[in-house]
């Protein structure tokens, strides 16, 4: 057994540069994640720009609508004033009509009185027969 006890010297393992499938998949996944993150970031930024433009457009529209609303409020106030004045004018016309009717009846009564006075004077002046 003398030949079997001979020991072989142990060598240190040599370092080898080899690509493991797991390493390749992880590196590709990492690169794809970075690309996806960049695309998402670009979409978010472009969405913010689009939203800012939409907000500006809506702001301009709202400003225009507020101006029209102020004009409508102004017109409503003017129409209310015109309606109030028309109502007051109608009331005044009724008062004037009532006064004219009263004067007309007073004039009729006065005319009748004057006619009676004239008849009384003409009958008293009549020569005796």
Tab-separated table of N, CA and C in Angstrom:
chain	number	residue	atom	x	y	z
A	1	UNK	N	0.796	-1.153	0.000
A	1	UNK	CA	0.000	0.000	0.000
A	1	UNK	C	0.848	1.229	0.000
A	2	UNK	N	1.951	0.954	-0.231
A	2	UNK	CA	2.858	2.071	-0.289
A	2	UNK	C	2.575	2.930	-1.480
A	3	UNK	N	2.105	2.351	-2.539
A	3	UNK	CA	1.815	3.118	-3.736
A	3	UNK	C	0.525	3.914	-3.585
A	4	UNK	N	-0.307	3.506	-2.713
A	4	UNK	CA	-1.573	4.204	-2.563
A	4	UNK	C	-1.448	5.380	-1.632
A	5	UNK	N	-0.491	5.453	-0.855
A	5	UNK	CA	-0.379	6.551	0.087
A	5	UNK	C	0.284	7.760	-0.544
A	6	UNK	N	0.603	7.648	-1.743
A	6	UNK	CA	1.214	8.783	-2.422
A	6	UNK	C	0.141	9.853	-2.601
A	7	UNK	N	0.432	10.993	-2.158
A	7	UNK	CA	-0.543	12.066	-2.243
A	7	UNK	C	-0.261	12.957	-3.425
A	8	UNK	N	-1.329	13.373	-4.060
A	8	UNK	CA	-1.191	14.314	-5.169
A	8	UNK	C	-1.306	15.718	-4.586
A	9	UNK	N	-0.493	16.601	-5.087
A	9	UNK	CA	-0.607	17.969	-4.547
A	9	UNK	C	-1.919	18.615	-4.999
A	10	UNK	N	-2.579	19.342	-4.093
A	10	UNK	CA	-3.851	20.008	-4.397
A	10	UNK	C	-3.580	21.347	-5.028
A	11	UNK	N	-4.286	21.623	-6.063
A	11	UNK	CA	-4.094	22.903	-6.744
A	11	UNK	C	-5.263	23.829	-6.392
A	12	UNK	N	-4.974	25.105	-6.355
A	12	UNK	CA	-6.049	26.084	-6.100
A	12	UNK	C	-6.871	26.241	-7.365
A	13	UNK	N	-8.147	26.403	-7.240
A	13	UNK	CA	-8.978	26.513	-8.437
A	13	UNK	C	-8.668	27.802	-9.185
A	14	UNK	N	-8.700	27.743	-10.467
A	14	UNK	CA	-8.467	28.898	-11.319
A	14	UNK	C	-9.787	29.663	-11.471
A	15	UNK	N	-9.652	30.985	-11.490
A	15	UNK	CA	-10.861	31.807	-11.661
A	15	UNK	C	-11.203	31.855	-13.122
A	16	UNK	N	-12.477	31.654	-13.411
A	16	UNK	CA	-12.912	31.634	-14.802
A	16	UNK	C	-13.996	32.688	-15.002
A	17	UNK	N	-13.895	33.385	-16.107
A	17	UNK	CA	-14.925	34.385	-16.471
A	17	UNK	C	-15.949	33.685	-17.325
A	18	UNK	N	-17.109	33.379	-16.706
A	18	UNK	CA	-18.168	32.697	-17.441
A	18	UNK	C	-19.469	33.442	-17.175
A	19	UNK	N	-20.292	33.435	-18.166
A	19	UNK	CA	-21.598	34.068	-18.037
A	19	UNK	C	-22.611	33.026	-17.607
A	20	UNK	N	-23.163	33.281	-16.448
A	20	UNK	CA	-24.208	32.419	-15.936
A	20	UNK	C	-25.537	32.922	-16.502
A	21	UNK	N	-26.448	32.045	-16.785
A	21	UNK	CA	-27.745	32.425	-17.352
A	21	UNK	C	-28.503	33.352	-16.400
A	22	UNK	N	-28.450	33.089	-15.119
A	22	UNK	CA	-29.110	33.939	-14.133
A	22	UNK	C	-28.543	35.350	-14.169
A	23	UNK	N	-27.220	35.463	-14.313
A	23	UNK	CA	-26.592	36.780	-14.365
A	23	UNK	C	-27.070	37.549	-15.589
A	24	UNK	N	-27.119	36.879	-16.717
A	24	UNK	CA	-27.575	37.531	-17.950
A	24	UNK	C	-29.025	37.984	-17.808
A	25	UNK	N	-29.895	37.157	-17.273
A	25	UNK	CA	-31.301	37.501	-17.103
A	25	UNK	C	-31.440	38.674	-16.146
A	26	UNK	N	-30.698	38.673	-15.058
A	26	UNK	CA	-30.783	39.773	-14.086
A	26	UNK	C	-30.297	41.072	-14.709
A	27	UNK	N	-29.185	41.032	-15.453
A	27	UNK	CA	-28.674	42.248	-16.096
A	27	UNK	C	-29.649	42.771	-17.149
A	28	UNK	N	-30.215	41.881	-17.939
A	28	UNK	CA	-31.207	42.310	-18.929
A	28	UNK	C	-32.451	42.872	-18.242
A	29	UNK	N	-32.895	42.266	-17.175
A	29	UNK	CA	-34.041	42.777	-16.420
A	29	UNK	C	-33.758	44.139	-15.827
A	30	UNK	N	-32.545	44.332	-15.318
A	30	UNK	CA	-32.145	45.617	-14.760
A	30	UNK	C	-32.153	46.693	-15.847
A	31	UNK	N	-31.606	46.366	-17.020
A	31	UNK	CA	-31.590	47.322	-18.132
A	31	UNK	C	-33.014	47.626	-18.590
A	32	UNK	N	-33.865	46.596	-18.674
A	32	UNK	CA	-35.258	46.815	-19.070
A	32	UNK	C	-35.992	47.654	-18.030
A	33	UNK	N	-35.712	47.458	-16.755
A	33	UNK	CA	-36.328	48.258	-15.690
A	33	UNK	C	-35.934	49.719	-15.803
A	34	UNK	N	-34.645	49.969	-16.078
A	34	UNK	CA	-34.199	51.356	-16.242
A	34	UNK	C	-34.880	51.990	-17.457
A	35	UNK	N	-34.992	51.247	-18.564
A	35	UNK	CA	-35.649	51.771	-19.756
A	35	UNK	C	-37.133	52.043	-19.477
A	36	UNK	N	-37.789	51.121	-18.784
A	36	UNK	CA	-39.200	51.320	-18.452
A	36	UNK	C	-39.375	52.516	-17.532
A	37	UNK	N	-38.463	52.666	-16.564
A	37	UNK	CA	-38.532	53.812	-15.654
A	37	UNK	C	-38.355	55.109	-16.438
A	38	UNK	N	-37.434	55.141	-17.379
A	38	UNK	CA	-37.223	56.336	-18.206
A	38	UNK	C	-38.445	56.651	-19.050
A	39	UNK	N	-39.059	55.626	-19.648
A	39	UNK	CA	-40.263	55.852	-20.452
A	39	UNK	C	-41.404	56.372	-19.582
A	40	UNK	N	-41.532	55.815	-18.394
A	40	UNK	CA	-42.576	56.274	-17.480
A	40	UNK	C	-42.332	57.714	-17.065
A	41	UNK	N	-41.091	58.031	-16.784
A	41	UNK	CA	-40.743	59.407	-16.395
A	41	UNK	C	-41.070	60.388	-17.522
A	42	UNK	N	-40.789	59.991	-18.759
A	42	UNK	CA	-41.072	60.857	-19.901
A	42	UNK	C	-42.575	61.034	-20.073
A	43	UNK	N	-43.348	59.955	-19.889
A	43	UNK	CA	-44.799	60.057	-19.995
A	43	UNK	C	-45.371	60.959	-18.911
A	44	UNK	N	-44.846	60.851	-17.713
A	44	UNK	CA	-45.311	61.713	-16.618
A	44	UNK	C	-45.019	63.167	-16.947
A	45	UNK	N	-43.808	63.456	-17.408
A	45	UNK	CA	-43.461	64.838	-17.741
A	45	UNK	C	-44.291	65.368	-18.900
A	46	UNK	N	-44.489	64.562	-19.938
A	46	UNK	CA	-45.308	65.021	-21.064
A	46	UNK	C	-46.763	65.178	-20.631
A	47	UNK	N	-47.227	64.323	-19.738
A	47	UNK	CA	-48.581	64.464	-19.196
A	47	UNK	C	-48.724	65.745	-18.396
A	48	UNK	N	-47.696	66.094	-17.633
A	48	UNK	CA	-47.737	67.340	-16.874
A	48	UNK	C	-47.781	68.537	-17.810
A	49	UNK	N	-47.028	68.492	-18.890
A	49	UNK	CA	-47.033	69.596	-19.852
A	49	UNK	C	-48.404	69.704	-20.509
A	50	UNK	N	-48.973	68.564	-20.894
A	50	UNK	CA	-50.306	68.567	-21.507
A	50	UNK	C	-51.350	69.067	-20.515
A	51	UNK	N	-51.246	68.629	-19.270
A	51	UNK	CA	-52.198	69.082	-18.252
A	51	UNK	C	-52.056	70.577	-17.997
A	52	UNK	N	-50.828	71.087	-17.984
A	52	UNK	CA	-50.630	72.523	-17.791
A	52	UNK	C	-51.270	73.305	-18.938
A	53	UNK	N	-51.127	72.804	-20.170
A	53	UNK	CA	-51.758	73.469	-21.317
A	53	UNK	C	-53.281	73.418	-21.197
A	54	UNK	N	-53.817	72.274	-20.771
A	54	UNK	CA	-55.267	72.160	-20.593
A	54	UNK	C	-55.765	73.083	-19.490
A	55	UNK	N	-55.005	73.194	-18.416
A	55	UNK	CA	-55.386	74.085	-17.318
A	55	UNK	C	-55.386	75.527	-17.798
A	56	UNK	N	-54.384	75.913	-18.580
A	56	UNK	CA	-54.355	77.276	-19.126
A	56	UNK	C	-55.556	77.526	-20.028
A	57	UNK	N	-55.889	76.548	-20.867
A	57	UNK	CA	-57.039	76.688	-21.764
A	57	UNK	C	-58.327	76.824	-20.953
A	58	UNK	N	-58.480	75.992	-19.934
A	58	UNK	CA	-59.670	76.074	-19.089
A	58	UNK	C	-59.725	77.399	-18.333
A	59	UNK	N	-58.570	77.883	-17.911
A	59	UNK	CA	-58.522	79.165	-17.211
A	59	UNK	C	-58.986	80.290	-18.126
A	60	UNK	N	-58.545	80.264	-19.383
A	60	UNK	CA	-58.980	81.298	-20.334
A	60	UNK	C	-60.483	81.201	-20.576
A	61	UNK	N	-60.979	79.968	-20.724
A	61	UNK	CA	-62.415	79.794	-20.938
A	61	UNK	C	-63.210	80.277	-19.729
A	62	UNK	N	-62.734	79.966	-18.533
A	62	UNK	CA	-63.422	80.390	-17.326
A	62	UNK	C	-63.425	81.903	-17.211
A	63	UNK	N	-62.311	82.542	-17.567
A	63	UNK	CA	-62.245	83.999	-17.531
A	63	UNK	C	-63.263	84.594	-18.497
A	64	UNK	N	-63.363	84.021	-19.699
A	64	UNK	CA	-64.341	84.509	-20.681
A	64	UNK	C	-65.763	84.302	-20.173
A	65	UNK	N	-66.023	83.157	-19.557
A	65	UNK	CA	-67.369	82.875	-19.033
A	65	UNK	C	-67.706	83.826	-17.889
A	66	UNK	N	-66.725	84.138	-17.050
A	66	UNK	CA	-66.966	85.084	-15.956
A	66	UNK	C	-67.303	86.466	-16.511
A	67	UNK	N	-66.622	86.871	-17.597
A	67	UNK	CA	-66.927	88.167	-18.205
A	67	UNK	C	-68.357	88.180	-18.744
A	68	UNK	N	-68.760	87.088	-19.381
A	68	UNK	CA	-70.133	87.000	-19.899
A	68	UNK	C	-71.124	86.988	-18.742
A	69	UNK	N	-70.787	86.300	-17.672
A	69	UNK	CA	-71.681	86.253	-16.503
A	69	UNK	C	-71.846	87.641	-15.900
A	70	UNK	N	-70.753	88.422	-15.852
A	70	UNK	CA	-70.855	89.798	-15.344
A	70	UNK	C	-71.751	90.626	-16.251
A	71	UNK	N	-71.637	90.432	-17.571
A	71	UNK	CA	-72.505	91.157	-18.493
A	71	UNK	C	-73.961	90.751	-18.282
A	72	UNK	N	-74.201	89.447	-18.100
A	72	UNK	CA	-75.566	88.984	-17.859
A	72	UNK	C	-76.125	89.561	-16.556
A	73	UNK	N	-75.287	89.615	-15.519
A	73	UNK	CA	-75.728	90.215	-14.261
A	73	UNK	C	-76.077	91.686	-14.467
A	74	UNK	N	-75.244	92.381	-15.242
A	74	UNK	CA	-75.487	93.797	-15.529
A	74	UNK	C	-76.792	93.951	-16.310
A	75	UNK	N	-77.004	93.093	-17.314
A	75	UNK	CA	-78.247	93.155	-18.085
A	75	UNK	C	-79.452	92.834	-17.209
A	76	UNK	N	-79.294	91.855	-16.339
A	76	UNK	CA	-80.392	91.493	-15.440
A	76	UNK	C	-80.761	92.670	-14.543
A	77	UNK	N	-79.752	93.359	-14.027
A	77	UNK	CA	-80.002	94.531	-13.185
A	77	UNK	C	-80.707	95.611	-13.986
A	78	UNK	N	-80.248	95.855	-15.207
A	78	UNK	CA	-80.883	96.879	-16.041
A	78	UNK	C	-82.323	96.503	-16.376
A	79	UNK	N	-82.552	95.250	-16.725
A	79	UNK	CA	-83.910	94.814	-17.058
A	79	UNK	C	-84.817	94.944	-15.840
A	80	UNK	N	-84.308	94.592	-14.671
A	80	UNK	CA	-85.099	94.723	-13.440
A	80	UNK	C	-85.471	96.180	-13.208
A	81	UNK	N	-84.499	97.086	-13.422
A	81	UNK	CA	-84.786	98.511	-13.250
A	81	UNK	C	-85.820	98.996	-14.266
A	82	UNK	N	-85.695	98.540	-15.524
A	82	UNK	CA	-86.661	98.941	-16.551
A	82	UNK	C	-88.053	98.409	-16.209
A	83	UNK	N	-88.130	97.170	-15.745
A	83	UNK	CA	-89.430	96.612	-15.359
A	83	UNK	C	-90.046	97.382	-14.203
A	84	UNK	N	-89.215	97.762	-13.232
A	84	UNK	CA	-89.712	98.528	-12.088
A	84	UNK	C	-90.221	99.893	-12.547
A	85	UNK	N	-89.443	100.541	-13.417
A	85	UNK	CA	-89.862	101.854	-13.923
A	85	UNK	C	-91.110	101.735	-14.776
A	86	UNK	N	-91.223	100.658	-15.573
A	86	UNK	CA	-92.428	100.461	-16.383
A	86	UNK	C	-93.637	100.252	-15.478
A	87	UNK	N	-93.466	99.526	-14.410
A	87	UNK	CA	-94.556	99.320	-13.458
A	87	UNK	C	-94.948	100.635	-12.798
A	88	UNK	N	-93.954	101.426	-12.412
A	88	UNK	CA	-94.235	102.734	-11.815
A	88	UNK	C	-94.919	103.644	-12.827
A	89	UNK	N	-94.487	103.581	-14.099
A	89	UNK	CA	-95.109	104.408	-15.139
A	89	UNK	C	-96.551	103.973	-15.363
A	90	UNK	N	-96.811	102.664	-15.326
A	90	UNK	CA	-98.183	102.179	-15.482
A	90	UNK	C	-99.057	102.652	-14.330
A	91	UNK	N	-98.508	102.616	-13.122
A	91	UNK	CA	-99.255	103.128	-11.970
A	91	UNK	C	-99.529	104.617	-12.127
A	92	UNK	N	-98.539	105.360	-12.585
A	92	UNK	CA	-98.720	106.801	-12.788
A	92	UNK	C	-99.757	107.053	-13.877
A	93	UNK	N	-99.758	106.253	-14.942
A	93	UNK	CA	-100.751	106.417	-16.013
A	93	UNK	C	-102.158	106.143	-15.491
A	94	UNK	N	-102.291	105.132	-14.645
A	94	UNK	CA	-103.608	104.874	-14.053
A	94	UNK	C	-104.072	106.059	-13.214
A	95	UNK	N	-103.143	106.640	-12.480
A	95	UNK	CA	-103.472	107.808	-11.667
A	95	UNK	C	-103.876	108.978	-12.557
A	96	UNK	N	-103.133	109.180	-13.666
A	96	UNK	CA	-103.457	110.266	-14.591
A	96	UNK	C	-104.815	110.015	-15.243
A	97	UNK	N	-105.082	108.767	-15.653
A	97	UNK	CA	-106.375	108.438	-16.246
A	97	UNK	C	-107.505	108.689	-15.263
A	98	UNK	N	-107.272	108.316	-14.009
A	98	UNK	CA	-108.302	108.549	-12.996
A	98	UNK	C	-108.530	110.055	-12.822
A	99	UNK	N	-107.442	110.818	-12.829
A	99	UNK	CA	-107.579	112.273	-12.690
A	99	UNK	C	-108.290	112.863	-13.900
A	100	UNK	N	-107.971	112.390	-15.113
A	100	UNK	CA	-108.628	112.890	-16.327
A	100	UNK	C	-110.115	112.526	-16.308
A	101	UNK	N	-110.431	111.296	-15.906
A	101	UNK	CA	-111.837	110.902	-15.809
A	101	UNK	C	-112.581	111.762	-14.795
A	102	UNK	N	-111.919	112.033	-13.688
A	102	UNK	CA	-112.534	112.896	-12.676
A	102	UNK	C	-112.748	114.296	-13.223
A	103	UNK	N	-111.736	114.813	-13.941
A	103	UNK	CA	-111.878	116.147	-14.529
A	103	UNK	C	-112.966	116.165	-15.602
A	104	UNK	N	-113.039	115.101	-16.399
A	104	UNK	CA	-114.069	115.038	-17.436
A	104	UNK	C	-115.458	115.067	-16.811
A	105	UNK	N	-115.649	114.302	-15.738
A	105	UNK	CA	-116.963	114.323	-15.082
A	105	UNK	C	-117.218	115.676	-14.440
A	106	UNK	N	-116.160	116.297	-13.890
A	106	UNK	CA	-116.322	117.645	-13.324
A	106	UNK	C	-116.690	118.642	-14.411
A	107	UNK	N	-116.078	118.498	-15.600
A	107	UNK	CA	-116.388	119.414	-16.711
A	107	UNK	C	-117.828	119.211	-17.161
A	108	UNK	N	-118.319	117.968	-17.228
A	108	UNK	CA	-119.712	117.703	-17.592
A	108	UNK	C	-120.661	118.349	-16.603
A	109	UNK	N	-120.334	118.157	-15.335
A	109	UNK	CA	-121.185	118.748	-14.294
A	109	UNK	C	-121.162	120.265	-14.411
A	110	UNK	N	-119.965	120.820	-14.649
A	110	UNK	CA	-119.837	122.276	-14.774
A	110	UNK	C	-120.617	122.760	-16.004
A	111	UNK	N	-120.540	122.049	-17.112
A	111	UNK	CA	-121.271	122.424	-18.323
A	111	UNK	C	-122.776	122.388	-18.074
A	112	UNK	N	-123.230	121.357	-17.364
A	112	UNK	CA	-124.653	121.275	-17.055
A	112	UNK	C	-125.083	122.456	-16.185
A	113	UNK	N	-124.237	122.796	-15.224
A	113	UNK	CA	-124.555	123.923	-14.341
A	113	UNK	C	-124.605	125.206	-15.160
A	114	UNK	N	-123.623	125.382	-16.039
A	114	UNK	CA	-123.585	126.600	-16.863
A	114	UNK	C	-124.795	126.637	-17.790
A	115	UNK	N	-125.179	125.524	-18.359
A	115	UNK	CA	-126.353	125.482	-19.233
A	115	UNK	C	-127.617	125.828	-18.452
A	116	UNK	N	-127.736	125.320	-17.246
A	116	UNK	CA	-128.899	125.637	-16.418
A	116	UNK	C	-128.934	127.125	-16.076
A	117	UNK	N	-127.723	127.645	-15.756
A	117	UNK	CA	-127.663	129.081	-15.423
A	117	UNK	C	-128.061	129.897	-16.645
A	118	UNK	N	-127.543	129.510	-17.836
A	118	UNK	CA	-127.886	130.234	-19.053
A	118	UNK	C	-129.374	130.120	-19.350
A	119	UNK	N	-129.958	128.945	-19.149
A	119	UNK	CA	-131.392	128.774	-19.381
A	119	UNK	C	-132.202	129.624	-18.406
A	120	UNK	N	-131.695	129.642	-17.144
A	120	UNK	CA	-132.411	130.439	-16.141
A	120	UNK	C	-132.332	131.921	-16.495
A	121	UNK	N	-131.185	132.355	-16.969
A	121	UNK	CA	-131.023	133.765	-17.333
A	121	UNK	C	-131.835	134.082	-18.590
A	122	UNK	N	-131.849	133.205	-19.550
A	122	UNK	CA	-132.589	133.485	-20.779
A	122	UNK	C	-134.099	133.448	-20.534
A	123	UNK	N	-134.565	132.611	-19.640
A	123	UNK	CA	-136.004	132.582	-19.341
A	123	UNK	C	-136.388	133.777	-18.485
A	124	UNK	N	-135.503	134.276	-17.640
A	124	UNK	CA	-135.841	135.465	-16.847
A	124	UNK	C	-135.755	136.712	-17.684
A	125	UNK	N	-135.053	136.744	-18.765
A	125	UNK	CA	-134.942	137.901	-19.633
A	125	UNK	C	-136.043	137.899	-20.703
A	126	UNK	N	-136.700	136.866	-20.797
A	126	UNK	CA	-137.713	136.804	-21.853
A	126	UNK	C	-138.778	137.904	-21.619
A	127	UNK	N	-139.146	138.596	-22.701
A	127	UNK	CA	-140.140	139.665	-22.525
A	127	UNK	C	-141.508	139.088	-22.141
A	128	UNK	N	-142.178	139.843	-21.351
A	128	UNK	CA	-143.493	139.340	-20.947
A	128	UNK	C	-144.453	139.377	-22.152
A	129	UNK	N	-145.315	138.585	-22.248
A	129	UNK	CA	-146.259	138.493	-23.349
A	129	UNK	C	-147.454	139.298	-23.126
